[in-house]
GROMACS .gro file of N, CA and C in nm:
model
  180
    1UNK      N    1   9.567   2.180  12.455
    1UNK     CA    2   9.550   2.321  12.488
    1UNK      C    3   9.438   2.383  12.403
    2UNK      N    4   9.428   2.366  12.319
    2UNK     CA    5   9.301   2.399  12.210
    2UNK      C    6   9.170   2.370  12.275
    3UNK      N    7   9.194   2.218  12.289
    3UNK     CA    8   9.055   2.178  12.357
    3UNK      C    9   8.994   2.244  12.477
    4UNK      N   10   9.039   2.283  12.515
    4UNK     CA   11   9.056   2.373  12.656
    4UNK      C   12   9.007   2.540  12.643
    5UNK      N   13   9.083   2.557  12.580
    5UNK     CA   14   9.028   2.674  12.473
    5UNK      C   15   8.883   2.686  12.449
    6UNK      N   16   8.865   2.607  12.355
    6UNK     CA   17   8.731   2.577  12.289
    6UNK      C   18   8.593   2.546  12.355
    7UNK      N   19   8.658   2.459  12.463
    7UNK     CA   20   8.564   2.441  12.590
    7UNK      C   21   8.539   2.602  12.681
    8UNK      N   22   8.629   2.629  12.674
    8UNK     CA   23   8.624   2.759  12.763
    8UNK      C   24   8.527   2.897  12.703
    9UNK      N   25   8.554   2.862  12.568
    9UNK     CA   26   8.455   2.963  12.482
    9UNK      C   27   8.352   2.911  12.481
   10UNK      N   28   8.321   2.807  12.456
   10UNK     CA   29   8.167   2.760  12.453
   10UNK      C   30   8.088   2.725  12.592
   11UNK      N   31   8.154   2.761  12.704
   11UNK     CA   32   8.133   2.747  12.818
   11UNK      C   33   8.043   2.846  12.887
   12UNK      N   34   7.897   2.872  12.871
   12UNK     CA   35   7.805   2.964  12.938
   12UNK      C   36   7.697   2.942  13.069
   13UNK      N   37   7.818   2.839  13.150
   13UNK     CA   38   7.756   2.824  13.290
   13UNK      C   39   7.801   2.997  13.386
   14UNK      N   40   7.717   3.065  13.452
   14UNK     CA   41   7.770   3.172  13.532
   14UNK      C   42   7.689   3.287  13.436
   15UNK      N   43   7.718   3.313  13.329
   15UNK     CA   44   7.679   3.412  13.216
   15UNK      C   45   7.537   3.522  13.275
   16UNK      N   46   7.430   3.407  13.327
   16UNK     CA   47   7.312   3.479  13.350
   16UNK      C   48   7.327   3.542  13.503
   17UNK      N   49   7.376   3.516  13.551
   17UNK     CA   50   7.454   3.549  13.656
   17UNK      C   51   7.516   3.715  13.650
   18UNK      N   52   7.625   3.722  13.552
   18UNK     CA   53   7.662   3.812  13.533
   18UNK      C   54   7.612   3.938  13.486
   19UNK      N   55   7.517   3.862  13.419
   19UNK     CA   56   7.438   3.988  13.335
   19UNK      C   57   7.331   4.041  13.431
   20UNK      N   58   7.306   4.009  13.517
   20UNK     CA   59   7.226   4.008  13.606
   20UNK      C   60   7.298   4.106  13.694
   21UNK      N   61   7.419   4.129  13.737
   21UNK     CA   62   7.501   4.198  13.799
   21UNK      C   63   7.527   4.323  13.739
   22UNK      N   64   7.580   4.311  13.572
   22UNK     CA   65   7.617   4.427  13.515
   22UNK      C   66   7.458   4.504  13.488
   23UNK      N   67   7.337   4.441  13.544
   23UNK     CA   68   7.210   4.521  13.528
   23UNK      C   69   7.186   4.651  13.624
   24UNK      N   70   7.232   4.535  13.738
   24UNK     CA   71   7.257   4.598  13.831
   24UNK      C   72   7.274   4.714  13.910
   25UNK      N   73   7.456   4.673  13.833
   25UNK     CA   74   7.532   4.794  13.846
   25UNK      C   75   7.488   4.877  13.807
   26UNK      N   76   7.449   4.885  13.708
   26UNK     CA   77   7.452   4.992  13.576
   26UNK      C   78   7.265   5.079  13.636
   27UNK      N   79   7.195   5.013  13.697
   27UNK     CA   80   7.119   5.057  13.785
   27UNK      C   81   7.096   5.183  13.909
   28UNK      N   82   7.203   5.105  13.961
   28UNK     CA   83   7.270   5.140  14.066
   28UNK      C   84   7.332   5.295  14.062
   29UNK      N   85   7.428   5.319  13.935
   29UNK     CA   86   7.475   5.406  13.850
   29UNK      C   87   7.363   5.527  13.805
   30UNK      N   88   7.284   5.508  13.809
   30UNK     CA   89   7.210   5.580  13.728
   30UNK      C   90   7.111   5.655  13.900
   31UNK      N   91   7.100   5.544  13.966
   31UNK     CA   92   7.031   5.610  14.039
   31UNK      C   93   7.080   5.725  14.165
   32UNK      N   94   7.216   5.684  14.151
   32UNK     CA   95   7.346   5.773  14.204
   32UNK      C   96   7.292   5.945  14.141
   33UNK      N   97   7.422   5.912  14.030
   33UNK     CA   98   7.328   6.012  13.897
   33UNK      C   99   7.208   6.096  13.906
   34UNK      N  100   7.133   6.023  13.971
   34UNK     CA  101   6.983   6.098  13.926
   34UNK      C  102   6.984   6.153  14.106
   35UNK      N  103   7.019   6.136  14.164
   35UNK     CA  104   7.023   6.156  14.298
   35UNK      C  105   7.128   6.290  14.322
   36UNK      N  106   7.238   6.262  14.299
   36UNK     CA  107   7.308   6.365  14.298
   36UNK      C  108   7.239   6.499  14.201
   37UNK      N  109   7.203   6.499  14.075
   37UNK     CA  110   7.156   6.577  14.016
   37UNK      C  111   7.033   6.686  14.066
   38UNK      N  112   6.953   6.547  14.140
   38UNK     CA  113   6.812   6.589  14.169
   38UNK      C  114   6.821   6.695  14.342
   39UNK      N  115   6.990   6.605  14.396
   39UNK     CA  116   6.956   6.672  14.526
   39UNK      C  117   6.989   6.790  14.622
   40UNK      N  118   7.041   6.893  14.463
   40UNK     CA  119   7.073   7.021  14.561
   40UNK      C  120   6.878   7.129  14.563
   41UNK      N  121   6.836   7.081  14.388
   41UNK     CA  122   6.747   7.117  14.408
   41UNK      C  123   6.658   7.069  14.510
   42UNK      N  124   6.630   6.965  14.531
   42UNK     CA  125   6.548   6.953  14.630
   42UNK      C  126   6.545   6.963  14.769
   43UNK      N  127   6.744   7.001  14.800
   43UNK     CA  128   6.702   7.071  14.876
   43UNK      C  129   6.655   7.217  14.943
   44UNK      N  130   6.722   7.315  14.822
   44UNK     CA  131   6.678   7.409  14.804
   44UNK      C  132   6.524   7.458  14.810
   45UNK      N  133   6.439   7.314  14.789
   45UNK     CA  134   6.314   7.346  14.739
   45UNK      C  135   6.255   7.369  14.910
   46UNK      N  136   6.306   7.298  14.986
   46UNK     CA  137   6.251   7.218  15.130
   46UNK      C  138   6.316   7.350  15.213
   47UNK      N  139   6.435   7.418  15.155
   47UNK     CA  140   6.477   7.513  15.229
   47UNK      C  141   6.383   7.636  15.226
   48UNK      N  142   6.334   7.637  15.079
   48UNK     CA  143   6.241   7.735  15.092
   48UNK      C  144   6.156   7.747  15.139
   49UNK      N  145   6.033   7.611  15.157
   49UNK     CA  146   5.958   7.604  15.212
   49UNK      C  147   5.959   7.658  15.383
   50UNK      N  148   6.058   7.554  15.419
   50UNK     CA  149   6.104   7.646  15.541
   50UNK      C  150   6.133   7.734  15.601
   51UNK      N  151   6.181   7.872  15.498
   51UNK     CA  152   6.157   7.994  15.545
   51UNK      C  153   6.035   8.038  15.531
   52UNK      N  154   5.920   7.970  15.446
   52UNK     CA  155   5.813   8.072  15.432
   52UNK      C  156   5.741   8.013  15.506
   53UNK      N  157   5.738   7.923  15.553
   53UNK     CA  158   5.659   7.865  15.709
   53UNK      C  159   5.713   7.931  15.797
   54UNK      N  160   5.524   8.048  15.878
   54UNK     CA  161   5.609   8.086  16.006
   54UNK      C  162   5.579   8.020  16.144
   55UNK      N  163   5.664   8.043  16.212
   55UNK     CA  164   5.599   7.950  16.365
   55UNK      C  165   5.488   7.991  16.403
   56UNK      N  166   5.428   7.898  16.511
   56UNK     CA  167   5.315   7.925  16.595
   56UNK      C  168   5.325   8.021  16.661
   57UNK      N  169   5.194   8.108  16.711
   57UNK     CA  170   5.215   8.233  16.783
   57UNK      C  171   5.232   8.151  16.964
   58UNK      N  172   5.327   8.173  17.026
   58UNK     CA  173   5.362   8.154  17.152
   58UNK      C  174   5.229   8.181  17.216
   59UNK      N  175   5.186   8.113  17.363
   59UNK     CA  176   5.046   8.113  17.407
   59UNK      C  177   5.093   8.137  17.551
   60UNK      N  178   5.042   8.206  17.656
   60UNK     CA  179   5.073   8.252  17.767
   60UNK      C  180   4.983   8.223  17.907
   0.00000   0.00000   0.00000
């Protein structure tokens, strides 16, 4: 049971793998984050724009 153990701790097949995942995530996370943060202003910004654009004058 020890040996097993011991093997299991010194065992770093998968590892780069993982870290590769928790990069990821943690990526992933942030760009959520920065999205949510970024996107009432922007849309606010696009809303404004849109009222101060006026339409074309109608042609007859």
């Amino acid at each position: 049971m020890i040996k097993l153990i011991t093997r299991f701790g010194k065992d770093q097949s998968g590892a780069t793998a993982i870290e590769y995942g928790l990069i990821a995530g943690l990526i992933a996370v942030a760009i959520i984050g920065a999205v949510q943060l970024i996107g009432a202003d922007l849309a606010a910004y696009f809303n404004n724009i849109a009222t101060t654009l006026t339409p074309p004058a109608a042609s007859s």
